[in-house]
Amino acid sequence: MGVHNAVAELPAMKTNPKFIFFTDFDGTITLQDSNDYMTDNLGYGHEKRRQGNLDTLEDRITFRDSFRGMMDSIKTPYDQCIQFLLDGIKLDPYFAEFYTWALENNIPVVVLSGGMEPIIHALLEKLVGPTAEKMQVVGNHVAARPGKSINEEGGWEIQFRHPESGFGHDKSVELRKYSSLPESERPIMFYAGDGVSDLSAAAETDLLFAKQGHDLINYCVRENVPFTVFQHWSDILEKCKAIVERKTTVQEAAKEGFEAYKSGAAMGKITTTK
């Protein structure tokens, strides 16, 4: 793929960056998972939602089907769902600092989410501010149910980006567009995530940041996927700065992550997430 074609098809390549940071949204940029938060409070509740996550990790159900069940259990009008989330979801306290640094250093930030794009855009606008529009967001969509308005009771449903995939949104599809670039054009690719919807992305980037205490770490160890651990975005910022300034490499960072896991430092309290 030539440079001009790459820019046309891949917005994050517009400034010819040497690094791109891909990230999950829910529970990674934010402290809470917005979809879990809705399901626990407006849908069928925490216990059934958690069991669905566990069943997904054990391959008893696909993420797509588990997640559709979660969203179908929420009957609240869509505009009210968004307001509910705007009132309750908080940003990781260090993300804004990381994002400012990324903008200053020509490191595009691309959100790859198993959630719904309208919710993510609304939350980013509130939590990050005007510069959030510089972030590309790739997620699922939402539509009105037949004969209904999206903003009436039981009026909306999720529309998956990749309905044929067990992930609903297979994040590896977007990542491979970048990883398949010629070596002379391909940027170093980072990814941050925490749970089930990140499984398809885990092996596709140069350095995976897996959130401390969450199930993505268990998956990476089971599948022998290199990773490094973060608790907050201050950890990510410190590691990325070291790599950009050539004080360490992505390979060394991943090795440190696995050693931290073996020592027990990476785990903490396990939380089942998407």
mmCIF file of C-alpha atoms in Angstrom:
data_model
loop_
_atom_site.group_PDB
_atom_site.id
_atom_site.type_symbol
_atom_site.label_atom_id
_atom_site.label_comp_id
_atom_site.label_asym_id
_atom_site.label_seq_id
_atom_site.Cartn_x
_atom_site.Cartn_y
_atom_site.Cartn_z
ATOM 1 C CA MET A 1 0.000 0.000 0.000
ATOM 2 C CA GLY A 2 1.451 3.393 -1.002
ATOM 3 C CA VAL A 3 1.661 6.326 1.387
ATOM 4 C CA HIS A 4 -1.256 8.184 -0.219
ATOM 5 C CA ASN A 5 -3.482 5.109 -0.183
ATOM 6 C CA ALA A 6 -2.573 4.431 3.430
ATOM 7 C CA VAL A 7 -3.592 7.952 4.430
ATOM 8 C CA ALA A 8 -6.881 7.678 2.556
ATOM 9 C CA GLU A 9 -7.827 4.363 4.152
ATOM 10 C CA LEU A 10 -6.199 4.859 7.558
ATOM 11 C CA PRO A 11 -6.933 8.261 9.117
ATOM 12 C CA ALA A 12 -4.325 7.761 11.854
ATOM 13 C CA MET A 13 -1.599 7.717 9.173
ATOM 14 C CA LYS A 14 -2.403 11.256 7.996
ATOM 15 C CA THR A 15 0.525 12.829 9.883
ATOM 16 C CA ASN A 16 2.929 9.972 9.067
ATOM 17 C CA PRO A 17 3.382 9.012 12.730
ATOM 18 C CA LYS A 18 6.126 6.743 14.022
ATOM 19 C CA PHE A 19 3.815 5.496 16.804
ATOM 20 C CA ILE A 20 0.046 4.934 17.104
ATOM 21 C CA PHE A 21 -1.767 4.203 20.350
ATOM 22 C CA PHE A 22 -4.871 2.027 20.035
ATOM 23 C CA THR A 23 -7.026 1.634 23.105
ATOM 24 C CA ASP A 24 -10.156 0.062 24.452
ATOM 25 C CA PHE A 25 -12.586 2.573 25.951
ATOM 26 C CA ASP A 26 -14.741 1.109 28.708
ATOM 27 C CA GLY A 27 -12.863 0.417 31.913
ATOM 28 C CA THR A 28 -9.604 1.403 30.202
ATOM 29 C CA ILE A 29 -9.909 5.126 29.455
ATOM 30 C CA THR A 30 -12.792 5.303 31.919
ATOM 31 C CA LEU A 31 -12.826 3.982 35.458
ATOM 32 C CA GLN A 32 -16.133 2.173 34.905
ATOM 33 C CA ASP A 33 -17.367 0.150 31.965
ATOM 34 C CA SER A 34 -20.365 2.093 30.608
ATOM 35 C CA ASN A 35 -22.058 -1.033 29.241
ATOM 36 C CA ASP A 36 -21.643 -2.927 32.517
ATOM 37 C CA TYR A 37 -22.843 0.178 34.369
ATOM 38 C CA MET A 38 -26.018 0.324 32.279
ATOM 39 C CA THR A 39 -26.633 -3.410 32.532
ATOM 40 C CA ASP A 40 -26.109 -3.506 36.297
ATOM 41 C CA ASN A 41 -28.374 -0.506 36.946
ATOM 42 C CA LEU A 42 -30.855 -0.408 34.058
ATOM 43 C CA GLY A 43 -30.756 -3.974 32.707
ATOM 44 C CA TYR A 44 -30.790 -7.488 34.157
ATOM 45 C CA GLY A 45 -28.222 -6.756 36.855
ATOM 46 C CA HIS A 46 -24.683 -7.506 37.975
ATOM 47 C CA GLU A 47 -24.955 -11.231 38.711
ATOM 48 C CA LYS A 48 -26.261 -12.296 35.309
ATOM 49 C CA ARG A 49 -23.923 -9.890 33.506
ATOM 50 C CA ARG A 50 -20.878 -11.206 35.371
ATOM 51 C CA GLN A 51 -21.846 -14.799 34.588
ATOM 52 C CA GLY A 52 -22.016 -13.869 30.906
ATOM 53 C CA ASN A 53 -18.473 -12.501 31.072
ATOM 54 C CA LEU A 54 -17.237 -15.672 32.771
ATOM 55 C CA ASP A 55 -19.008 -17.846 30.195
ATOM 56 C CA THR A 56 -17.328 -15.845 27.422
ATOM 57 C CA LEU A 57 -13.879 -16.337 28.931
ATOM 58 C CA GLU A 58 -14.566 -20.079 29.162
ATOM 59 C CA ASP A 59 -15.776 -20.184 25.520
ATOM 60 C CA ARG A 60 -19.299 -21.239 26.510
ATOM 61 C CA ILE A 61 -20.809 -18.264 24.680
ATOM 62 C CA THR A 62 -19.478 -15.684 22.247
ATOM 63 C CA PHE A 63 -18.838 -12.135 23.400
ATOM 64 C CA ARG A 64 -21.285 -10.966 20.714
ATOM 65 C CA ASP A 65 -24.176 -13.037 22.058
ATOM 66 C CA SER A 66 -23.422 -12.247 25.695
ATOM 67 C CA PHE A 67 -23.194 -8.546 24.937
ATOM 68 C CA ARG A 68 -26.395 -8.543 22.864
ATOM 69 C CA GLY A 69 -28.197 -10.114 25.812
ATOM 70 C CA MET A 70 -26.875 -7.360 28.076
ATOM 71 C CA MET A 71 -28.004 -4.589 25.749
ATOM 72 C CA ASP A 72 -31.390 -6.212 25.037
ATOM 73 C CA SER A 73 -32.082 -6.243 28.777
ATOM 74 C CA ILE A 74 -31.931 -2.412 28.855
ATOM 75 C CA LYS A 75 -35.296 -0.884 27.954
ATOM 76 C CA THR A 76 -34.468 2.722 28.901
ATOM 77 C CA PRO A 77 -34.712 5.185 25.960
ATOM 78 C CA TYR A 78 -31.329 5.773 24.344
ATOM 79 C CA ASP A 79 -31.069 9.494 25.110
ATOM 80 C CA GLN A 80 -31.771 8.712 28.770
ATOM 81 C CA CYS A 81 -29.082 6.002 28.718
ATOM 82 C CA ILE A 82 -26.527 8.525 27.475
ATOM 83 C CA GLN A 83 -27.493 11.042 30.161
ATOM 84 C CA PHE A 84 -27.318 8.314 32.827
ATOM 85 C CA LEU A 85 -23.757 7.544 31.728
ATOM 86 C CA LEU A 86 -22.727 11.202 31.508
ATOM 87 C CA ASP A 87 -23.821 11.564 35.144
ATOM 88 C CA GLY A 88 -22.018 8.455 36.386
ATOM 89 C CA ILE A 89 -18.906 7.574 34.340
ATOM 90 C CA LYS A 90 -15.504 8.997 35.335
ATOM 91 C CA LEU A 91 -12.268 9.325 33.358
ATOM 92 C CA ASP A 92 -9.014 7.711 34.453
ATOM 93 C CA PRO A 93 -7.364 10.621 36.334
ATOM 94 C CA TYR A 94 -4.174 10.407 34.239
ATOM 95 C CA PHE A 95 -5.637 9.930 30.760
ATOM 96 C CA ALA A 96 -5.839 13.643 29.963
ATOM 97 C CA GLU A 97 -2.117 14.068 30.700
ATOM 98 C CA PHE A 98 -1.281 11.107 28.469
ATOM 99 C CA TYR A 99 -3.501 12.385 25.668
ATOM 100 C CA THR A 100 -1.954 15.864 25.770
ATOM 101 C CA TRP A 101 1.517 14.295 25.535
ATOM 102 C CA ALA A 102 0.399 12.079 22.638
ATOM 103 C CA LEU A 103 -0.950 15.064 20.689
ATOM 104 C CA GLU A 104 2.267 17.005 21.287
ATOM 105 C CA ASN A 105 4.352 14.079 20.008
ATOM 106 C CA ASN A 106 2.335 13.189 16.892
ATOM 107 C CA ILE A 107 1.043 9.936 18.376
ATOM 108 C CA PRO A 108 -2.553 9.414 17.172
ATOM 109 C CA VAL A 109 -4.916 7.818 19.675
ATOM 110 C CA VAL A 110 -7.484 5.455 18.136
ATOM 111 C CA VAL A 111 -10.331 4.063 20.251
ATOM 112 C CA LEU A 112 -11.333 0.502 19.347
ATOM 113 C CA SER A 113 -14.416 -0.387 21.341
ATOM 114 C CA GLY A 114 -16.819 -3.260 21.775
ATOM 115 C CA GLY A 115 -19.353 -0.626 22.836
ATOM 116 C CA MET A 116 -21.413 1.861 20.828
ATOM 117 C CA GLU A 117 -19.919 4.853 19.064
ATOM 118 C CA PRO A 118 -22.600 7.449 20.031
ATOM 119 C CA ILE A 119 -22.062 6.751 23.737
ATOM 120 C CA ILE A 120 -18.280 6.917 23.396
ATOM 121 C CA HIS A 121 -18.365 10.222 21.489
ATOM 122 C CA ALA A 122 -20.701 11.751 24.094
ATOM 123 C CA LEU A 123 -18.525 10.631 27.008
ATOM 124 C CA LEU A 124 -15.265 11.716 25.363
ATOM 125 C CA GLU A 125 -16.693 15.154 24.585
ATOM 126 C CA LYS A 126 -17.638 15.617 28.244
ATOM 127 C CA LEU A 127 -14.659 13.940 29.895
ATOM 128 C CA VAL A 128 -11.813 15.010 27.575
ATOM 129 C CA GLY A 129 -13.118 18.191 25.979
ATOM 130 C CA PRO A 130 -12.779 19.720 22.486
ATOM 131 C CA THR A 131 -9.555 17.871 21.616
ATOM 132 C CA ALA A 132 -11.462 14.564 21.846
ATOM 133 C CA GLU A 133 -12.615 15.106 18.266
ATOM 134 C CA LYS A 134 -9.037 14.325 17.178
ATOM 135 C CA MET A 135 -9.536 10.749 18.401
ATOM 136 C CA GLN A 136 -10.806 8.277 15.826
ATOM 137 C CA VAL A 137 -13.475 6.025 17.362
ATOM 138 C CA VAL A 138 -14.215 2.617 15.838
ATOM 139 C CA GLY A 139 -16.992 0.689 17.541
ATOM 140 C CA ASN A 140 -20.461 -0.740 17.124
ATOM 141 C CA HIS A 141 -23.556 1.179 16.081
ATOM 142 C CA VAL A 142 -27.076 1.592 17.434
ATOM 143 C CA ALA A 143 -30.416 1.648 15.593
ATOM 144 C CA ALA A 144 -34.114 2.022 16.291
ATOM 145 C CA ARG A 145 -36.064 -1.205 16.515
ATOM 146 C CA PRO A 146 -38.615 -1.699 13.714
ATOM 147 C CA GLY A 147 -41.620 0.570 14.217
ATOM 148 C CA LYS A 148 -40.065 2.386 17.163
ATOM 149 C CA SER A 149 -38.124 5.530 17.914
ATOM 150 C CA ILE A 150 -34.646 5.118 19.396
ATOM 151 C CA ASN A 151 -35.602 7.431 22.261
ATOM 152 C CA GLU A 152 -38.668 5.537 23.436
ATOM 153 C CA GLU A 153 -38.949 2.655 25.898
ATOM 154 C CA GLY A 154 -37.439 -0.482 24.350
ATOM 155 C CA GLY A 155 -36.809 1.458 21.163
ATOM 156 C CA TRP A 156 -33.148 0.731 20.379
ATOM 157 C CA GLU A 157 -30.818 -2.170 19.700
ATOM 158 C CA ILE A 158 -27.110 -2.622 19.122
ATOM 159 C CA GLN A 159 -25.840 -3.102 15.568
ATOM 160 C CA PHE A 160 -22.532 -4.938 15.479
ATOM 161 C CA ARG A 161 -19.745 -3.787 13.188
ATOM 162 C CA HIS A 162 -18.877 -7.414 12.402
ATOM 163 C CA PRO A 163 -22.100 -9.383 13.054
ATOM 164 C CA GLU A 164 -20.543 -12.538 11.592
ATOM 165 C CA SER A 165 -17.762 -12.444 14.209
ATOM 166 C CA GLY A 166 -18.121 -13.892 17.679
ATOM 167 C CA PHE A 167 -16.689 -10.621 18.958
ATOM 168 C CA GLY A 168 -19.340 -8.462 17.300
ATOM 169 C CA HIS A 169 -16.538 -5.991 16.678
ATOM 170 C CA ASP A 170 -13.357 -7.881 15.866
ATOM 171 C CA LYS A 171 -10.716 -5.299 16.790
ATOM 172 C CA SER A 172 -7.973 -7.254 15.057
ATOM 173 C CA VAL A 173 -9.528 -6.325 11.687
ATOM 174 C CA GLU A 174 -8.715 -2.633 12.187
ATOM 175 C CA LEU A 175 -5.306 -3.348 13.692
ATOM 176 C CA ARG A 176 -4.237 -5.527 10.772
ATOM 177 C CA LYS A 177 -4.795 -2.616 8.376
ATOM 178 C CA TYR A 178 -1.851 -0.958 10.111
ATOM 179 C CA SER A 179 0.284 -3.969 10.964
ATOM 180 C CA SER A 180 0.230 -5.068 7.309
ATOM 181 C CA LEU A 181 1.796 -1.815 6.071
ATOM 182 C CA PRO A 182 5.285 -2.097 4.539
ATOM 183 C CA GLU A 183 7.999 -1.963 7.175
ATOM 184 C CA SER A 184 9.186 1.421 5.898
ATOM 185 C CA GLU A 185 5.742 2.931 6.581
ATOM 186 C CA ARG A 186 4.427 0.876 9.495
ATOM 187 C CA PRO A 187 4.368 2.687 12.850
ATOM 188 C CA ILE A 188 5.040 1.037 16.197
ATOM 189 C CA MET A 189 1.624 0.018 17.538
ATOM 190 C CA PHE A 190 0.555 0.177 21.186
ATOM 191 C CA TYR A 191 -2.715 -1.171 22.599
ATOM 192 C CA ALA A 192 -4.329 -0.812 26.030
ATOM 193 C CA GLY A 193 -7.207 -2.962 27.259
ATOM 194 C CA ASP A 194 -8.682 -4.804 30.183
ATOM 195 C CA GLY A 195 -11.031 -7.611 29.265
ATOM 196 C CA VAL A 196 -13.076 -9.868 27.016
ATOM 197 C CA SER A 197 -13.590 -7.537 24.046
ATOM 198 C CA ASP A 198 -9.812 -7.045 23.838
ATOM 199 C CA LEU A 199 -9.013 -10.707 23.246
ATOM 200 C CA SER A 200 -9.005 -10.365 19.457
ATOM 201 C CA ALA A 201 -6.646 -7.373 19.687
ATOM 202 C CA ALA A 202 -4.220 -8.788 22.228
ATOM 203 C CA ALA A 203 -1.801 -10.444 19.792
ATOM 204 C CA GLU A 204 -1.945 -7.825 17.040
ATOM 205 C CA THR A 205 0.194 -4.960 18.350
ATOM 206 C CA ASP A 206 3.833 -4.409 19.269
ATOM 207 C CA LEU A 207 3.171 -3.708 22.933
ATOM 208 C CA LEU A 208 0.020 -4.601 24.824
ATOM 209 C CA PHE A 209 -0.831 -2.783 28.060
ATOM 210 C CA ALA A 210 -3.107 -5.022 30.146
ATOM 211 C CA LYS A 211 -4.904 -3.493 33.118
ATOM 212 C CA GLN A 212 -3.806 -4.740 36.521
ATOM 213 C CA GLY A 213 -6.196 -7.157 38.196
ATOM 214 C CA HIS A 214 -8.338 -7.799 35.115
ATOM 215 C CA ASP A 215 -8.929 -10.913 33.064
ATOM 216 C CA LEU A 216 -7.018 -9.838 29.969
ATOM 217 C CA ILE A 217 -3.841 -10.704 31.876
ATOM 218 C CA ASN A 218 -5.044 -14.262 32.477
ATOM 219 C CA TYR A 219 -5.821 -14.640 28.777
ATOM 220 C CA CYS A 220 -2.422 -13.310 27.706
ATOM 221 C CA VAL A 221 -0.607 -15.737 29.978
ATOM 222 C CA ARG A 222 -2.747 -18.659 28.823
ATOM 223 C CA GLU A 223 -2.152 -17.827 25.143
ATOM 224 C CA ASN A 224 1.482 -16.745 25.627
ATOM 225 C CA VAL A 225 0.803 -13.179 24.430
ATOM 226 C CA PRO A 226 3.461 -10.687 25.637
ATOM 227 C CA PHE A 227 2.173 -7.745 27.672
ATOM 228 C CA THR A 228 3.054 -5.109 30.219
ATOM 229 C CA VAL A 229 0.840 -4.089 33.115
ATOM 230 C CA PHE A 230 -0.766 -0.756 33.914
ATOM 231 C CA GLN A 231 -2.868 0.426 36.817
ATOM 232 C CA HIS A 232 -3.469 3.987 35.604
ATOM 233 C CA TRP A 233 -2.548 5.930 32.473
ATOM 234 C CA SER A 234 0.398 7.433 34.341
ATOM 235 C CA ASP A 235 2.025 3.983 33.996
ATOM 236 C CA ILE A 236 1.313 3.973 30.252
ATOM 237 C CA LEU A 237 2.667 7.506 29.853
ATOM 238 C CA GLU A 238 5.895 6.642 31.667
ATOM 239 C CA LYS A 239 6.466 3.506 29.567
ATOM 240 C CA CYS A 240 5.600 5.180 26.260
ATOM 241 C CA LYS A 241 7.895 8.110 27.001
ATOM 242 C CA ALA A 242 10.744 5.694 27.676
ATOM 243 C CA ILE A 243 10.110 3.902 24.374
ATOM 244 C CA VAL A 244 9.717 7.092 22.317
ATOM 245 C CA GLU A 245 12.920 8.478 23.895
ATOM 246 C CA ARG A 246 14.642 5.129 23.147
ATOM 247 C CA LYS A 247 15.424 4.412 26.780
ATOM 248 C CA THR A 248 13.785 1.008 26.395
ATOM 249 C CA THR A 249 12.164 -1.117 23.680
ATOM 250 C CA VAL A 250 8.744 -2.662 23.259
ATOM 251 C CA GLN A 251 10.335 -6.094 23.616
ATOM 252 C CA GLU A 252 11.954 -5.188 26.932
ATOM 253 C CA ALA A 253 8.703 -3.667 28.204
ATOM 254 C CA ALA A 254 6.746 -6.815 27.345
ATOM 255 C CA LYS A 255 9.365 -9.001 29.039
ATOM 256 C CA GLU A 256 9.093 -6.898 32.188
ATOM 257 C CA GLY A 257 5.317 -7.318 32.100
ATOM 258 C CA PHE A 258 5.471 -11.086 32.059
ATOM 259 C CA GLU A 259 8.060 -11.108 34.859
ATOM 260 C CA ALA A 260 5.768 -8.857 36.924
ATOM 261 C CA TYR A 261 2.977 -11.357 36.395
ATOM 262 C CA LYS A 262 5.166 -14.254 37.518
ATOM 263 C CA SER A 263 6.117 -12.348 40.662
ATOM 264 C CA GLY A 264 2.441 -11.724 41.444
ATOM 265 C CA ALA A 265 2.705 -7.968 41.050
ATOM 266 C CA ALA A 266 0.453 -7.815 37.997
ATOM 267 C CA MET A 267 -2.636 -9.434 39.346
ATOM 268 C CA GLY A 268 -4.176 -7.766 42.361
ATOM 269 C CA LYS A 269 -7.913 -8.312 42.605
ATOM 270 C CA ILE A 270 -9.286 -10.004 39.490
ATOM 271 C CA THR A 271 -12.213 -8.224 37.921
ATOM 272 C CA THR A 272 -14.198 -9.690 35.048
ATOM 273 C CA THR A 273 -14.653 -7.041 32.383
ATOM 274 C CA LYS A 274 -15.255 -6.483 28.719
#
